[in-house]
Coordinates of C-alpha atoms in Angstrom, one line a residue:
M258 CA 97.8 135.0 89.6
A259 CA 97.7 131.7 91.5
R260 CA 94.3 130.3 92.3
K261 CA 93.3 128.6 95.4
A262 CA 90.7 125.9 95.8
A263 CA 87.8 126.4 98.1
G264 CA 88.4 125.5 101.7
R265 CA 86.9 122.5 103.6
P266 CA 83.4 121.8 102.3
P267 CA 80.5 122.0 104.7
E268 CA 79.5 119.1 106.8
E269 CA 76.5 118.4 104.6
T270 CA 78.8 117.8 101.6
L271 CA 81.0 115.5 103.6
S272 CA 78.0 113.6 104.8
L273 CA 76.9 113.2 101.1
W274 CA 80.3 112.0 100.1
K275 CA 80.3 109.5 102.9
R276 CA 77.0 108.1 101.8
E277 CA 78.1 107.9 98.2
Q278 CA 81.3 106.0 99.3
A279 CA 79.2 103.6 101.4
L280 CA 76.8 103.0 98.5
L281 CA 79.6 102.4 95.9
K282 CA 81.6 100.3 98.4
T283 CA 78.8 97.6 98.2
L284 CA 79.7 97.2 94.5
V285 CA 83.4 96.5 94.9
V286 CA 84.5 93.1 93.7
D287 CA 87.7 91.9 95.5
R288 CA 88.2 88.7 93.6
D289 CA 89.6 87.8 90.1
T290 CA 87.0 88.3 87.4
E291 CA 89.1 87.7 84.3
A292 CA 90.8 84.5 83.1
W293 CA 94.2 86.3 82.6
Q294 CA 94.2 87.3 86.3
R295 CA 94.3 83.6 87.3
D296 CA 97.1 82.7 84.9
P297 CA 100.6 82.6 86.5
A298 CA 102.0 84.5 83.5
F299 CA 98.9 86.7 83.0
S300 CA 98.4 85.1 79.6
G301 CA 95.8 87.1 77.7
L302 CA 96.7 90.4 79.3
Q303 CA 97.8 92.8 76.6
R304 CA 97.1 96.3 77.8
V305 CA 97.7 97.9 81.2
G306 CA 96.7 101.5 82.1
G307 CA 97.8 104.1 84.5
V308 CA 96.3 107.4 85.6
D309 CA 97.7 110.5 87.4
V310 CA 96.8 114.1 88.3
S311 CA 99.6 116.5 88.4
F312 CA 99.3 120.0 89.9
V313 CA 100.6 123.4 88.8
K314 CA 103.0 125.1 91.1
G315 CA 101.3 127.8 93.2
D316 CA 97.9 126.9 91.8
S317 CA 95.6 124.5 93.6
V318 CA 92.9 124.7 91.0
S319 CA 94.8 124.0 87.7
A320 CA 96.0 120.5 87.1
C321 CA 96.7 118.0 84.4
A322 CA 94.8 114.7 84.3
S323 CA 96.5 111.9 82.3
L324 CA 95.7 108.4 81.2
V325 CA 98.2 106.2 79.5
V326 CA 97.9 102.6 78.1
L327 CA 100.9 100.4 77.8
S328 CA 101.4 97.1 76.1
Y329 CA 102.0 94.1 78.3
P330 CA 104.5 92.6 78.9
E331 CA 106.6 95.0 76.9
L332 CA 105.4 98.0 78.9
E333 CA 105.6 100.4 75.9
V334 CA 103.2 103.3 75.7
M335 CA 100.4 102.7 73.2
Y336 CA 98.1 105.6 74.0
E337 CA 98.3 108.8 76.1
D338 CA 95.8 111.5 76.9
C339 CA 96.7 114.5 78.9
R340 CA 94.4 117.5 79.5
M341 CA 94.3 120.6 81.7
V342 CA 91.5 120.6 84.1
S343 CA 90.1 123.0 86.8
L344 CA 89.6 121.3 90.1
T345 CA 86.3 122.2 91.8
A346 CA 86.5 120.2 95.0
P347 CA 89.1 120.9 97.7
Y348 CA 91.3 118.1 99.1
V349 CA 90.0 116.5 102.2
S350 CA 91.7 113.4 103.6
G351 CA 89.8 110.3 102.8
F352 CA 87.9 112.0 100.0
L353 CA 90.5 112.3 97.3
A354 CA 88.3 110.6 94.7
F355 CA 85.8 113.5 94.7
R356 CA 88.6 115.9 93.7
E357 CA 90.3 113.8 91.0
V358 CA 88.1 110.9 89.8
P359 CA 85.6 112.8 87.6
F360 CA 88.5 113.9 85.3
L361 CA 89.9 110.4 85.2
V362 CA 86.5 108.9 84.4
D363 CA 86.2 111.4 81.5
A364 CA 89.6 110.3 80.1
V365 CA 88.6 106.7 80.3
Q366 CA 85.3 107.4 78.6
Q367 CA 87.0 109.4 75.8
L368 CA 89.2 106.4 75.1
R369 CA 86.3 104.1 75.2
E370 CA 84.6 106.2 72.5
K371 CA 87.6 107.0 70.4
E372 CA 89.8 103.9 70.5
P373 CA 87.9 101.0 72.1
R374 CA 90.5 98.6 70.9
L375 CA 93.1 100.3 73.2
M376 CA 91.0 100.1 76.4
P377 CA 93.2 98.9 79.3
Q378 CA 92.3 95.6 80.8
V379 CA 93.4 96.9 84.2
L380 CA 94.1 100.4 85.7
F381 CA 96.9 101.3 88.1
V382 CA 96.0 104.2 90.4
D383 CA 98.5 106.3 92.4
G384 CA 96.6 105.9 95.6
N385 CA 94.8 103.4 97.8
G386 CA 91.9 101.0 97.2
V387 CA 90.4 99.1 100.2
L388 CA 93.3 100.3 102.3
H389 CA 91.3 103.4 103.3
H390 CA 89.6 105.0 106.3
R391 CA 86.2 103.7 105.1
G392 CA 87.5 100.8 102.9
F393 CA 86.8 102.7 99.7
G394 CA 89.8 104.7 98.3
V395 CA 90.4 106.4 95.0
A396 CA 91.3 103.1 93.2
C397 CA 88.0 101.5 94.4
H398 CA 86.0 104.6 93.3
L399 CA 87.6 104.7 89.8
G400 CA 87.2 101.0 89.4
V401 CA 83.5 100.9 90.3
V402 CA 82.6 103.9 88.2
T403 CA 84.5 102.7 85.1
D404 CA 83.7 99.0 85.7
L405 CA 87.4 98.3 85.1
P406 CA 89.8 96.2 87.2
C407 CA 91.8 98.6 89.3
I408 CA 94.9 98.3 91.6
G409 CA 95.7 100.9 94.2
V410 CA 99.5 101.5 94.6
A411 CA 100.6 104.0 97.3
K412 CA 104.1 105.1 98.2
K413 CA 103.3 105.7 101.8
L414 CA 101.4 103.7 104.4
L415 CA 98.0 105.0 105.2
Q416 CA 97.7 104.4 108.9
V417 CA 94.2 103.1 109.4
D418 CA 92.6 100.3 111.3
G419 CA 95.6 100.1 113.7
L420 CA 98.2 100.0 111.0
E421 CA 101.3 102.0 112.1
N422 CA 104.6 102.8 110.5
N423 CA 106.3 101.8 113.7
A424 CA 109.5 99.9 114.6
L425 CA 107.8 96.5 113.9
H426 CA 106.6 97.6 110.5
K427 CA 110.1 99.0 109.6
E428 CA 111.6 95.7 110.7
K429 CA 109.3 93.8 108.4
I430 CA 110.4 96.1 105.6
R431 CA 114.0 95.4 106.3
L432 CA 113.4 91.7 106.0
L433 CA 112.2 92.1 102.4
K434 CA 115.2 90.9 100.4
A435 CA 114.3 90.7 96.8
G436 CA 111.9 92.3 94.3
G437 CA 108.6 90.6 94.7
D438 CA 108.9 89.9 98.4
S439 CA 105.9 91.2 100.4
F440 CA 104.1 91.0 103.7
P441 CA 100.4 91.4 104.5
L442 CA 99.0 94.6 106.0
M443 CA 96.6 93.3 108.6
G444 CA 94.5 95.8 110.5
G445 CA 93.4 95.7 114.1
S446 CA 90.1 94.3 112.8
G447 CA 91.9 91.2 111.6
T448 CA 91.3 92.1 107.9
V449 CA 94.2 92.1 105.4
L450 CA 93.9 95.5 103.8
G451 CA 96.8 95.2 101.4
M452 CA 100.4 94.1 101.0
A453 CA 103.7 95.9 101.4
L454 CA 105.7 95.0 98.3
K455 CA 109.4 95.3 97.5
S456 CA 108.9 96.2 93.9
H457 CA 112.5 96.4 92.9
D458 CA 115.6 94.5 94.0
H459 CA 117.4 97.7 95.0
S460 CA 114.6 99.7 96.6
T461 CA 114.4 99.9 100.4
K462 CA 111.0 101.6 100.3
P463 CA 108.0 99.3 99.7
L464 CA 104.9 100.0 97.8
Y465 CA 101.5 99.6 99.4
V466 CA 99.3 97.6 97.1
S467 CA 95.6 97.2 97.7
V468 CA 92.6 95.9 95.8
G469 CA 90.7 98.6 93.9
H470 CA 88.1 96.6 92.0
K471 CA 87.5 93.3 90.1
M472 CA 90.9 91.7 91.1
S473 CA 92.3 89.7 94.0
L474 CA 95.0 91.0 96.2
E475 CA 97.3 88.2 95.2
A476 CA 97.0 88.9 91.5
A477 CA 97.3 92.7 92.1
V478 CA 100.6 92.2 93.9
R479 CA 102.0 89.9 91.3
L480 CA 101.0 92.2 88.4
T481 CA 102.3 95.3 90.2
H482 CA 105.7 93.6 90.6
G483 CA 105.6 92.5 86.9
C484 CA 105.0 96.1 85.8
C485 CA 107.9 97.6 87.7
K486 CA 111.0 98.5 85.7
F487 CA 111.8 100.8 88.6
R488 CA 110.2 101.3 92.0
I489 CA 106.9 102.7 90.6
P490 CA 104.8 100.6 88.3
E491 CA 105.4 101.7 84.7
P492 CA 101.8 102.7 83.9
V493 CA 101.7 105.1 86.9
R494 CA 105.2 106.3 86.2
Q495 CA 104.5 107.1 82.6
A496 CA 101.2 108.9 83.4
D497 CA 103.1 111.0 85.9
I498 CA 106.0 111.8 83.5
R499 CA 103.7 112.7 80.7
S500 CA 101.3 114.8 82.8
R501 CA 104.1 116.9 84.1
D502 CA 105.6 117.3 80.7
Y503 CA 102.3 118.4 79.3
I504 CA 102.1 121.1 81.9
R505 CA 105.6 122.3 81.0
R506 CA 104.7 122.4 77.3
T507 CA 101.4 124.0 77.9
L508 CA 102.2 126.6 80.5
G509 CA 106.0 126.9 80.2
V510 CA 108.7 126.1 82.8
Q511 CA 107.1 128.3 85.4
G512 CA 104.0 126.3 85.2
A513 CA 105.8 123.1 86.1
P514 CA 104.2 121.0 88.8
A515 CA 105.4 121.5 92.3
L516 CA 104.6 119.6 95.4
R517 CA 101.1 118.4 96.2
P518 CA 100.5 119.6 99.7
E519 CA 97.1 117.8 99.7
R520 CA 98.5 114.3 99.4
S521 CA 100.2 113.3 102.6
K522 CA 103.1 115.7 102.4
K523 CA 104.4 114.4 99.0
A524 CA 107.9 115.2 98.0
Q525 CA 108.2 118.2 95.8
R526 CA 107.5 117.6 92.1
P527 CA 110.4 118.5 89.9
K528 CA 110.5 121.4 87.5
A529 CA 111.6 121.0 83.9
C530 CA 114.8 119.1 83.3
P531 CA 117.6 121.0 81.5
Q532 CA 117.4 120.7 77.7
G533 CA 119.0 117.5 76.4
A534 CA 118.7 115.8 79.8
S535 CA 117.9 112.2 80.3
E536 CA 115.0 111.2 82.6
E537 CA 114.6 108.1 84.7
P538 CA 112.9 107.9 88.1
A539 CA 114.5 107.9 91.5
E540 CA 112.7 106.7 94.6
D541 CA 110.1 109.4 94.5
G542 CA 111.0 111.5 91.4
K543 CA 113.2 111.6 88.4
V544 CA 116.9 111.2 87.8
C545 CA 117.7 114.1 85.6
A546 CA 121.3 114.4 84.3
P547 CA 122.7 117.5 82.5
P548 CA 124.2 117.3 79.0
P549 CA 127.7 116.0 79.1
S550 CA 130.8 118.2 78.7
S551 CA 133.7 116.9 76.7
S552 CA 136.2 116.7 79.6
P553 CA 136.7 117.6 83.2
P554 CA 137.7 121.2 84.0
P555 CA 141.4 122.0 84.5
G556 CA 142.6 121.1 88.0
W557 CA 139.9 118.5 88.7
A558 CA 140.0 114.7 88.7
G559 CA 139.0 111.9 91.0
P560 CA 136.1 109.7 91.7
P561 CA 132.6 110.8 90.9
V562 CA 130.2 112.0 93.6
L563 CA 126.5 112.3 93.9
C564 CA 124.7 115.6 93.7
W565 CA 121.1 116.6 94.3
P566 CA 120.3 120.0 92.9
P567 CA 118.3 122.4 95.0
T568 CA 115.4 122.7 92.4
G569 CA 113.4 119.8 93.8
Y570 CA 114.8 117.1 91.5
K571 CA 115.6 113.7 93.0
A572 CA 118.5 113.6 90.6
L573 CA 121.9 112.0 90.2
F574 CA 124.8 113.8 88.7
L575 CA 128.1 112.2 87.9
G576 CA 130.7 114.9 88.7
W577 CA 134.4 115.0 89.4
G578 CA 136.3 114.6 92.7
G579 CA 136.2 117.8 94.8
Q580 CA 132.6 118.5 93.8
S581 CA 130.6 119.8 96.8
R582 CA 127.9 117.6 98.2
D583 CA 126.1 120.5 99.8
K584 CA 122.8 121.2 98.2
G585 CA 124.0 120.5 94.7
R586 CA 126.7 123.2 94.5
A587 CA 129.2 121.9 92.0
L588 CA 132.7 123.2 92.2
G589 CA 133.7 121.6 89.0
V590 CA 132.0 121.3 85.6
L591 CA 130.0 118.1 85.4
S592 CA 131.4 115.5 83.0
Q593 CA 129.6 112.6 81.3
P594 CA 126.6 111.8 83.4
L595 CA 125.9 108.3 84.6
L596 CA 122.4 107.2 85.2
L597 CA 122.5 104.3 87.7
D598 CA 119.6 102.0 88.4
P599 CA 117.1 104.4 89.9
G600 CA 115.9 101.8 92.4
L601 CA 119.1 102.2 94.3
E602 CA 119.2 104.2 97.5
A603 CA 121.8 107.0 97.7
A604 CA 124.3 105.0 99.7
A605 CA 124.1 102.1 97.3
M606 CA 124.5 104.4 94.4
E607 CA 127.6 106.0 95.9
T608 CA 129.0 102.6 96.8
R609 CA 128.6 101.3 93.3
L610 CA 130.1 104.5 91.8
F611 CA 133.2 104.3 93.9
A612 CA 133.5 100.6 93.4
N613 CA 133.5 100.9 89.6
W614 CA 135.7 104.0 89.2
P615 CA 139.5 104.2 89.7
R616 CA 140.5 106.2 92.7
A617 CA 142.2 109.5 91.9
S618 CA 143.0 112.7 93.7
R619 CA 142.6 116.3 92.8
K620 CA 145.3 117.5 90.5
Q621 CA 147.6 120.1 92.0

């Protein structure tokens, strides 16, 4: 039976949380503290970490907390730790850290005790740092408590201090041309709270990077871009992939993570991929292609089309001409799947598919 977290905490608890945030905020360091951070090529940086908490479908109490450590600059996984946890605090906007950080701190401490040589030199956090209602988001909280450099990386703009996702903001995004391009997020107070970063050449959705702890914003933005094979920084992406996979293996397919209603209306988390599938990320999820069949079905030919299945995947299928584009209904058997660059938006994917595939019509 699905369990539900407790409702909104009493005002006394919220007041205590606010006081704790205010106290810890005084400990945040927003400048470079390590020699490698000041090096243009990050010479001396060897290990980057990422954390994530994935939720179980229909259960707002059970979750999987994950910590991964990747080599830098190769971005290969050196260490992973996934564990099922029971959330005790409800989600309240602006207080995410009190729900998730204790489990992430435990994971860091376990690594520090078991494999100190694998401790990350910096942690990427799926959330905000100083770009926050009270200037102390989950990336700041985790950084201060673990005493590790932390970078907050969010997929959506938190509209605080006068920041708005309005027409002007969208125009600035449109003017980001190449991966690495960015613009400052200056609040109404005149403070630069973070940067909007185009992390991938083909992505039209920026990331919102902010200081967590013990690192300057300039270095945080450069390193975030340097850790992006796709739109999402690889440490966060791997932590997310592995936490969801751990839930699938531990609880079975029906325990696969679904959407996190608590976190700004996040897109639905995908369920398990078909056996034998390949996985790479799309803008906010995975590209999951089915096992190939040997040939197209009788009576079908033509250019490939895109297909998003109705199960919650952000997926790309390579099918045959005549395939329906409506909610992933395939009229023909899928042939050899093609995984395009996941940073591409749908229109760009389709353009590239059609540009690189001979035109053909349905056989009669």
